[in-house]
Amino acid sequence: MHHLPFTFEIALPAGVPTEYDNHITRSLSSMRGQYADQQAYDAQLAQEDVLLYEVYEICCPESSGELLNGISIVHPGAVGDEYFMTKGHFHAVLETAEVYYCLAGEGYMVMETPEGESSVAELRPGKVLYVPPRWAHRSVNTGAAADLITFFVYPGHAGHDYGSIEKQGFRKLVVARDNRPVIVDNPRWTPPEER
Amino acid sequence: MHHLPFTFEIALPAGVPTEYDNHITRSLSSMRGQYADQQAYDAQLAQEDVLLYEVYEICCPESSGELLNGISIVHPGAVGDEYFMTKGHFHAVLETAEVYYCLAGEGYMVMETPEGESSVAELRPGKVLYVPPRWAHRSVNTGAAADLITFFVYPGHAGHDYGSIEKQGFRKLVVARDNRPVIVDNPRWTPPEER
């Protein structure tokens, strides 16, 4: 928590900030049911509970005038043919946006609204992505060997809603076909009106 | 104005985004009374109304869940011994923060509260600066020849209040001494209780 101006540095290539309040790590075991190929997931987890992504959070009071920010690092890899990705979430206060600045790596942000509208945006260094209010978002690392590193900023009062996405995932998946990323439909996704 | 997810790229070294809604330019003539050395200001303006800084704005609805963002480019130079700088402002909604990510160049963010508390933070590539709610802010380019380029994000409802700063400037000035930046007191600044 900070009430005075402060700075920190994002030292590349690692992307670990010189100061932060929380360091969140998510490994394969925390993503049960989130990958389309359940068999591949089980086999991979039996071998190793590999680290999928990390988030360094810079905290501030959770009010609408404040800006939570931090660094997201998604490691390279795949479960079956589906690339490593974050859990993805809506904001608990749905009418809140998020801005991403891509620092390193390559990948996609997979997004959708509660009404099922879908959008997928490419991420590469130097790109800014605006996720408008109401759009759930998940980052996916499609790089062969490098981390996908993004700097994010969102309103202090936004909060997180992971549950809605956990139920059936996003409408679109990012999978490898001939070693290249392709965006395909998620077979277990159903439109909101059929849920 | 955008209601769908969108991306743009900040192509360095120029720092001009591939898409934007507004391009604001501020030249010397728009900074009358803001530099300590009025004589140097007049002499310089008589020669050329030089471009001091530019802002590329990416607009969104001006509500608390949205995030206005853009790129600020302060060119190198000085008026007398005082480095080129932005006008600086409070947010009209005082309880709103701002986050800066420095992309290129070197300089300082000069900040202060309505109560006269002062803070000066160094900016260089890779640095993130959190300007908490209530802190007016001005960026200053102390580089010899290169632009100071920052990416900024602030809440959609923040607004701008330039008038308060225009009256007597910030408490601190950034000036060149022996070709190095030094932070000094602003002689025309008075504490809030004496205004």
Short mmCIF file of C-alpha atoms in Angstrom, two decimals:
data_model
loop_
_atom_site.label_atom_id
_atom_site.label_comp_id
_atom_site.label_asym_id
_atom_site.label_seq_id
_atom_site.Cartn_x
_atom_site.Cartn_y
_atom_site.Cartn_z
CA MET A 1 0.00 0.00 0.00
CA HIS A 2 1.38 3.37 -1.00
CA HIS A 3 0.17 6.88 -0.31
CA LEU A 4 3.30 8.68 -1.45
CA PRO A 5 4.64 8.73 -5.02
CA PHE A 6 6.92 5.78 -5.66
CA THR A 7 8.85 4.20 -8.49
CA PHE A 8 10.09 0.75 -9.31
CA GLU A 9 11.89 -0.74 -12.25
CA ILE A 10 10.92 -3.59 -14.54
CA ALA A 11 14.29 -5.10 -15.31
CA LEU A 12 14.23 -7.10 -18.53
CA PRO A 13 14.68 -9.80 -19.70
CA ALA A 14 13.41 -11.36 -16.44
CA GLY A 15 10.59 -8.84 -15.95
CA VAL A 16 10.69 -9.06 -12.17
CA PRO A 17 9.96 -5.64 -10.68
CA THR A 18 12.44 -4.23 -8.17
CA GLU A 19 9.55 -3.74 -5.70
CA TYR A 20 6.17 -5.35 -5.30
CA ASP A 21 3.56 -6.23 -2.68
CA ASN A 22 2.43 -9.69 -3.79
CA HIS A 23 4.01 -12.45 -5.83
CA ILE A 24 1.37 -14.88 -7.07
CA THR A 25 2.39 -18.16 -8.69
CA ARG A 26 0.07 -20.53 -10.56
CA SER A 27 1.10 -24.02 -11.41
CA LEU A 28 -0.58 -26.74 -13.47
CA SER A 29 -2.50 -28.15 -10.48
CA SER A 30 -4.39 -24.85 -10.05
CA MET A 31 -5.79 -25.12 -13.60
CA ARG A 32 -7.71 -28.37 -13.31
CA GLY A 33 -10.54 -28.48 -15.86
CA GLN A 34 -9.27 -25.40 -17.72
CA TYR A 35 -7.43 -27.18 -20.55
CA ALA A 36 -9.43 -28.84 -23.30
CA ASP A 37 -7.32 -32.02 -23.38
CA GLN A 38 -8.00 -33.50 -19.93
CA GLN A 39 -5.93 -36.61 -20.66
CA ALA A 40 -2.87 -34.57 -21.59
CA TYR A 41 -3.44 -32.46 -18.47
CA ASP A 42 -3.51 -35.52 -16.17
CA ALA A 43 -0.44 -37.08 -17.78
CA GLN A 44 1.53 -33.84 -17.54
CA LEU A 45 0.51 -33.21 -13.93
CA ALA A 46 1.58 -36.76 -13.01
CA GLN A 47 5.04 -35.87 -14.23
CA GLU A 48 5.42 -32.40 -12.73
CA ASP A 49 3.27 -29.62 -11.30
CA VAL A 50 4.98 -27.12 -13.59
CA LEU A 51 4.82 -23.36 -13.01
CA LEU A 52 2.57 -21.77 -15.64
CA TYR A 53 2.60 -18.10 -14.75
CA GLU A 54 3.50 -15.52 -12.15
CA VAL A 55 2.03 -12.16 -11.23
CA TYR A 56 3.80 -9.40 -9.32
CA GLU A 57 1.23 -7.02 -7.87
CA ILE A 58 1.75 -3.46 -6.76
CA CYS A 59 -1.13 -2.81 -4.38
CA CYS A 60 -2.99 0.34 -3.52
CA PRO A 61 -6.26 1.16 -1.76
CA GLU A 62 -9.11 -0.58 -3.56
CA SER A 63 -11.00 2.56 -4.55
CA SER A 64 -12.05 3.86 -7.95
CA GLY A 65 -9.45 6.62 -8.13
CA GLU A 66 -6.52 4.28 -7.49
CA LEU A 67 -4.76 2.11 -10.07
CA LEU A 68 -3.69 -1.42 -9.28
CA ASN A 69 -0.76 -2.41 -11.44
CA GLY A 70 1.82 -5.10 -11.87
CA ILE A 71 3.62 -7.52 -14.09
CA SER A 72 2.31 -10.77 -15.53
CA ILE A 73 4.79 -13.42 -16.70
CA VAL A 74 3.40 -16.41 -18.58
CA HIS A 75 5.99 -19.12 -19.16
CA PRO A 76 6.29 -20.99 -22.48
CA GLY A 77 4.79 -24.43 -22.89
CA ALA A 78 1.58 -26.30 -23.69
CA VAL A 79 -0.88 -28.83 -22.28
CA GLY A 80 -1.56 -31.10 -25.23
CA ASP A 81 -1.68 -28.58 -28.08
CA GLU A 82 -3.04 -25.73 -25.93
CA TYR A 83 -0.55 -23.08 -24.93
CA PHE A 84 0.20 -22.09 -21.34
CA MET A 85 -2.20 -19.35 -20.25
CA THR A 86 -3.56 -17.49 -17.25
CA LYS A 87 -6.81 -18.47 -15.53
CA GLY A 88 -8.54 -15.44 -16.94
CA HIS A 89 -11.27 -13.50 -15.23
CA PHE A 90 -13.96 -10.89 -15.37
CA HIS A 91 -13.62 -7.95 -13.03
CA ALA A 92 -16.00 -8.25 -10.08
CA VAL A 93 -17.08 -4.69 -10.89
CA LEU A 94 -17.89 -5.50 -14.48
CA GLU A 95 -17.76 -1.89 -15.70
CA THR A 96 -13.99 -1.57 -15.26
CA ALA A 97 -11.31 -1.63 -17.97
CA GLU A 98 -7.69 -2.80 -17.99
CA VAL A 99 -4.67 -1.62 -19.97
CA TYR A 100 -1.76 -3.89 -20.91
CA TYR A 101 1.63 -2.95 -22.25
CA CYS A 102 3.58 -5.87 -23.67
CA LEU A 103 7.22 -5.84 -22.58
CA ALA A 104 8.52 -9.12 -23.99
CA GLY A 105 7.49 -12.33 -25.72
CA GLU A 106 4.59 -13.14 -27.99
CA GLY A 107 1.07 -14.30 -27.46
CA TYR A 108 -2.57 -13.37 -27.39
CA MET A 109 -5.15 -11.88 -25.09
CA VAL A 110 -8.35 -13.90 -25.32
CA MET A 111 -11.39 -11.85 -24.31
CA GLU A 112 -15.16 -12.12 -24.11
CA THR A 113 -18.23 -10.43 -22.68
CA PRO A 114 -20.92 -12.02 -20.51
CA GLU A 115 -23.10 -12.00 -23.64
CA GLY A 116 -20.58 -14.24 -25.45
CA GLU A 117 -19.01 -11.64 -27.73
CA SER A 118 -15.42 -12.73 -28.37
CA SER A 119 -12.17 -10.98 -29.29
CA VAL A 120 -8.56 -12.14 -29.55
CA ALA A 121 -5.69 -9.61 -29.70
CA GLU A 122 -2.07 -10.23 -30.53
CA LEU A 123 0.56 -9.28 -27.97
CA ARG A 124 4.17 -8.49 -28.80
CA PRO A 125 6.70 -6.03 -27.39
CA GLY A 126 5.65 -2.40 -27.72
CA LYS A 127 1.96 -3.19 -28.09
CA VAL A 128 -0.68 -1.61 -25.88
CA LEU A 129 -3.97 -3.44 -25.42
CA TYR A 130 -7.12 -1.80 -24.10
CA VAL A 131 -9.53 -4.26 -22.51
CA PRO A 132 -12.76 -2.26 -22.19
CA PRO A 133 -15.15 -2.65 -19.26
CA ARG A 134 -17.16 -5.91 -19.33
CA TRP A 135 -14.52 -8.00 -21.16
CA ALA A 136 -13.04 -11.04 -19.41
CA HIS A 137 -9.41 -11.54 -20.35
CA ARG A 138 -6.79 -14.30 -20.38
CA SER A 139 -3.23 -14.05 -21.69
CA VAL A 140 -1.71 -16.91 -23.66
CA ASN A 141 1.99 -17.38 -24.37
CA THR A 142 2.55 -18.71 -27.89
CA GLY A 143 6.33 -18.25 -27.86
CA ALA A 144 8.51 -21.29 -28.37
CA ALA A 145 10.89 -20.62 -25.50
CA ALA A 146 10.47 -17.10 -24.08
CA ASP A 147 8.22 -15.67 -21.38
CA LEU A 148 5.28 -13.45 -22.29
CA ILE A 149 5.70 -10.40 -20.05
CA THR A 150 3.07 -7.67 -19.75
CA PHE A 151 2.63 -4.64 -17.52
CA PHE A 152 -1.00 -4.09 -16.51
CA VAL A 153 -3.03 -1.30 -14.93
CA TYR A 154 -6.65 -1.45 -13.76
CA PRO A 155 -8.93 0.56 -11.48
CA GLY A 156 -8.48 -0.03 -7.76
CA HIS A 157 -12.11 -1.03 -7.23
CA ALA A 158 -12.26 -3.61 -10.07
CA GLY A 159 -11.84 -6.86 -8.13
CA HIS A 160 -11.76 -10.31 -9.75
CA ASP A 161 -14.39 -12.86 -10.74
CA TYR A 162 -12.69 -16.14 -11.70
CA GLY A 163 -15.71 -18.40 -11.22
CA SER A 164 -17.65 -17.46 -14.35
CA ILE A 165 -14.76 -18.40 -16.63
CA GLU A 166 -13.85 -21.56 -14.72
CA LYS A 167 -17.22 -23.11 -15.52
CA GLN A 168 -16.64 -23.57 -19.24
CA GLY A 169 -13.59 -21.53 -20.21
CA PHE A 170 -13.41 -18.92 -22.93
CA ARG A 171 -15.21 -19.23 -26.23
CA LYS A 172 -11.89 -19.41 -28.09
CA LEU A 173 -8.79 -21.52 -27.47
CA VAL A 174 -5.28 -20.85 -28.71
CA VAL A 175 -3.68 -24.08 -29.87
CA ALA A 176 -0.58 -25.16 -31.79
CA ARG A 177 -1.07 -26.52 -35.33
CA ASP A 178 2.15 -27.36 -37.19
CA ASN A 179 3.99 -25.40 -34.48
CA ARG A 180 2.00 -22.24 -35.19
CA PRO A 181 -0.72 -20.69 -33.00
CA VAL A 182 -4.26 -21.02 -34.30
CA ILE A 183 -7.46 -19.73 -32.72
CA VAL A 184 -10.19 -22.35 -32.54
CA ASP A 185 -13.61 -22.76 -30.94
CA ASN A 186 -13.76 -24.20 -27.43
CA PRO A 187 -15.88 -27.37 -27.76
CA ARG A 188 -17.23 -27.18 -24.22
CA TRP A 189 -18.38 -23.54 -24.52
CA THR A 190 -22.10 -22.84 -24.83
CA PRO A 191 -23.82 -19.52 -25.52
CA PRO A 192 -25.13 -17.67 -22.46
CA GLU A 193 -28.76 -18.34 -23.41
CA GLU A 194 -28.17 -22.12 -23.35
CA ARG A 195 -26.46 -22.27 -19.98
CA MET B 1 -13.74 6.36 -28.28
CA HIS B 2 -13.59 2.61 -28.12
CA HIS B 3 -16.04 0.04 -26.81
CA LEU B 4 -14.32 -3.00 -28.27
CA PRO B 5 -10.88 -4.29 -27.31
CA PHE B 6 -8.18 -2.63 -29.38
CA THR B 7 -4.42 -2.53 -29.65
CA PHE B 8 -1.88 -0.05 -30.89
CA GLU B 9 1.88 -0.02 -30.97
CA ILE B 10 4.33 2.45 -29.52
CA ALA B 11 7.10 2.36 -32.08
CA LEU B 12 10.40 3.51 -30.62
CA PRO B 13 12.57 5.53 -30.89
CA ALA B 14 9.98 8.11 -32.02
CA GLY B 15 7.33 6.99 -29.52
CA VAL B 16 4.43 7.95 -31.80
CA PRO B 17 1.59 5.45 -31.34
CA THR B 18 0.21 3.78 -34.44
CA GLU B 19 -3.30 4.94 -33.43
CA TYR B 20 -4.58 7.76 -31.28
CA ASP B 21 -7.54 10.08 -30.87
CA ASN B 22 -5.87 13.41 -30.05
CA HIS B 23 -2.45 14.87 -30.74
CA ILE B 24 -1.78 17.81 -28.43
CA THR B 25 1.25 20.04 -29.02
CA ARG B 26 2.55 22.66 -26.59
CA SER B 27 5.05 25.26 -27.66
CA LEU B 28 6.92 27.90 -25.70
CA SER B 29 4.18 30.53 -26.17
CA SER B 30 1.73 28.36 -24.22
CA MET B 31 4.00 28.40 -21.15
CA ARG B 32 4.11 32.12 -20.43
CA GLY B 33 4.86 32.75 -16.75
CA GLN B 34 5.76 29.12 -16.10
CA TYR B 35 9.55 29.42 -16.33
CA ALA B 36 11.45 31.13 -13.52
CA ASP B 37 13.69 33.17 -15.82
CA GLN B 38 11.19 35.47 -17.54
CA GLN B 39 13.91 37.34 -19.41
CA ALA B 40 15.31 34.14 -20.91
CA TYR B 41 11.76 33.10 -21.80
CA ASP B 42 11.05 36.36 -23.66
CA ALA B 43 14.38 36.25 -25.52
CA GLN B 44 13.85 32.65 -26.56
CA LEU B 45 10.26 33.23 -27.67
CA ALA B 46 11.36 36.22 -29.76
CA GLN B 47 13.64 33.85 -31.66
CA GLU B 48 11.30 30.88 -32.09
CA ASP B 49 8.10 29.49 -30.61
CA VAL B 50 9.77 26.12 -30.16
CA LEU B 51 7.79 22.91 -29.58
CA LEU B 52 8.24 21.79 -25.96
CA TYR B 53 6.15 18.66 -25.74
CA GLU B 54 3.50 16.51 -27.39
CA VAL B 55 0.82 14.24 -26.04
CA TYR B 56 -0.93 11.48 -27.96
CA GLU B 57 -4.20 10.62 -26.24
CA ILE B 58 -6.19 7.44 -26.54
CA CYS B 59 -9.67 8.44 -25.46
CA CYS B 60 -12.44 6.47 -23.80
CA PRO B 61 -15.69 7.35 -22.03
CA GLU B 62 -14.92 9.64 -19.09
CA SER B 63 -16.21 7.32 -16.39
CA SER B 64 -14.48 5.86 -13.35
CA GLY B 65 -14.17 2.33 -14.76
CA GLU B 66 -12.41 3.46 -17.94
CA LEU B 67 -8.71 4.21 -18.32
CA LEU B 68 -7.49 7.14 -20.36
CA ASN B 69 -4.03 6.48 -21.67
CA GLY B 70 -1.46 7.84 -24.05
CA ILE B 71 2.09 8.87 -24.75
CA SER B 72 3.86 11.99 -23.56
CA ILE B 73 6.95 13.20 -25.43
CA VAL B 74 8.93 16.04 -23.87
CA HIS B 75 11.64 17.37 -26.17
CA PRO B 76 15.13 18.25 -24.91
CA GLY B 77 16.08 21.83 -24.18
CA ALA B 78 15.93 24.56 -21.56
CA VAL B 79 14.63 28.08 -20.92
CA GLY B 80 17.53 29.78 -19.18
CA ASP B 81 18.77 26.97 -16.96
CA GLU B 82 15.34 25.36 -16.49
CA TYR B 83 14.70 22.23 -18.50
CA PHE B 84 11.80 21.81 -20.92
CA MET B 85 8.78 20.47 -19.06
CA THR B 86 5.04 19.93 -19.29
CA LYS B 87 2.51 22.40 -17.87
CA GLY B 88 1.70 20.03 -15.05
CA HIS B 89 -1.68 19.68 -13.45
CA PHE B 90 -3.82 18.33 -10.68
CA HIS B 91 -6.65 16.04 -11.67
CA ALA B 92 -10.00 17.82 -11.49
CA VAL B 93 -11.23 14.86 -9.45
CA LEU B 94 -8.42 15.14 -6.93
CA GLU B 95 -8.77 11.58 -5.60
CA THR B 96 -7.47 9.96 -8.79
CA ALA B 97 -4.04 8.43 -9.41
CA GLU B 98 -1.89 8.10 -12.52
CA VAL B 99 0.65 5.47 -13.57
CA TYR B 100 3.63 6.24 -15.83
CA TYR B 101 5.93 3.80 -17.58
CA CYS B 102 9.07 5.40 -18.95
CA LEU B 103 9.90 4.22 -22.46
CA ALA B 104 12.87 6.39 -23.37
CA GLY B 105 14.99 9.29 -22.23
CA GLU B 106 15.76 10.67 -18.82
CA GLY B 107 14.15 13.17 -16.54
CA TYR B 108 12.03 13.75 -13.49
CA MET B 109 8.43 13.85 -12.42
CA VAL B 110 7.90 16.85 -10.14
CA MET B 111 4.88 16.36 -7.88
CA GLU B 112 3.06 18.08 -5.04
CA THR B 113 -0.13 17.99 -3.04
CA PRO B 114 -2.54 20.91 -2.46
CA GLU B 115 -1.06 21.07 1.06
CA GLY B 116 2.41 21.77 -0.39
CA GLU B 117 3.98 18.35 0.20
CA SER B 118 6.59 17.84 -2.54
CA SER B 119 8.17 14.84 -4.25
CA VAL B 120 10.51 14.45 -7.22
CA ALA B 121 10.99 11.06 -8.90
CA GLU B 122 13.57 10.07 -11.47
CA LEU B 123 12.39 8.73 -14.82
CA ARG B 124 14.43 6.47 -17.07
CA PRO B 125 13.55 3.56 -19.39
CA GLY B 126 11.94 0.63 -17.58
CA LYS B 127 10.83 2.69 -14.59
CA VAL B 128 7.23 2.72 -13.42
CA LEU B 129 6.02 5.71 -11.43
CA TYR B 130 2.88 5.72 -9.31
CA VAL B 131 1.42 9.17 -8.81
CA PRO B 132 -1.11 8.67 -6.00
CA PRO B 133 -4.41 10.54 -5.82
CA ARG B 134 -4.04 14.23 -4.84
CA TRP B 135 -0.56 14.72 -6.34
CA ALA B 136 -0.11 17.27 -9.15
CA HIS B 137 2.53 16.15 -11.62
CA ARG B 138 4.82 17.63 -14.28
CA SER B 139 7.44 15.78 -16.31
CA VAL B 140 10.80 17.37 -17.01
CA ASN B 141 13.28 16.24 -19.68
CA THR B 142 16.86 16.50 -18.40
CA GLY B 143 18.41 14.63 -21.32
CA ALA B 144 21.01 16.43 -23.42
CA ALA B 145 19.58 15.52 -26.80
CA ALA B 146 16.90 12.81 -26.54
CA ASP B 147 13.14 12.95 -25.98
CA LEU B 148 11.65 11.87 -22.65
CA ILE B 149 8.90 9.42 -23.63
CA THR B 150 6.38 8.03 -21.14
CA PHE B 151 3.26 5.92 -21.42
CA PHE B 152 0.54 7.02 -18.98
CA VAL B 153 -2.73 5.62 -17.66
CA TYR B 154 -5.30 7.37 -15.47
CA PRO B 155 -8.94 6.89 -14.51
CA GLY B 156 -11.49 8.02 -17.09
CA HIS B 157 -13.22 10.43 -14.71
CA ALA B 158 -10.04 12.22 -13.53
CA GLY B 159 -10.15 15.39 -15.63
CA HIS B 160 -7.51 18.14 -15.50
CA ASP B 161 -6.97 21.21 -13.36
CA TYR B 162 -4.16 23.32 -14.86
CA GLY B 163 -5.10 26.62 -13.18
CA SER B 164 -3.86 25.85 -9.68
CA ILE B 165 -0.33 25.13 -10.87
CA GLU B 166 -0.23 28.02 -13.35
CA LYS B 167 -0.58 30.53 -10.52
CA GLN B 168 2.84 29.96 -8.96
CA GLY B 169 4.27 26.78 -10.42
CA PHE B 170 5.51 23.78 -8.50
CA ARG B 171 7.43 24.06 -5.24
CA LYS B 172 10.53 22.58 -6.90
CA LEU B 173 12.29 23.42 -10.16
CA VAL B 174 14.67 21.22 -12.12
CA VAL B 175 17.58 23.30 -13.42
CA ALA B 176 20.96 22.68 -15.02
CA ARG B 177 24.07 23.35 -12.92
CA ASP B 178 27.39 22.49 -14.60
CA ASN B 179 25.33 20.59 -17.20
CA ARG B 180 23.75 18.36 -14.57
CA PRO B 181 20.16 18.46 -13.31
CA VAL B 182 19.66 19.84 -9.81
CA ILE B 183 16.42 20.23 -7.90
CA VAL B 184 16.00 23.66 -6.35
CA ASP B 185 13.27 25.66 -4.60
CA ASN B 186 10.96 27.74 -6.76
CA PRO B 187 11.43 31.33 -5.54
CA ARG B 188 7.87 32.39 -6.44
CA TRP B 189 6.23 29.49 -4.59
CA THR B 190 4.46 30.23 -1.30
CA PRO B 191 2.96 27.74 1.16
CA PRO B 192 -0.80 27.21 0.86
CA GLU B 193 -1.48 28.97 4.17
CA GLU B 194 0.19 32.17 2.87
CA ARG B 195 -1.66 32.35 -0.42
#
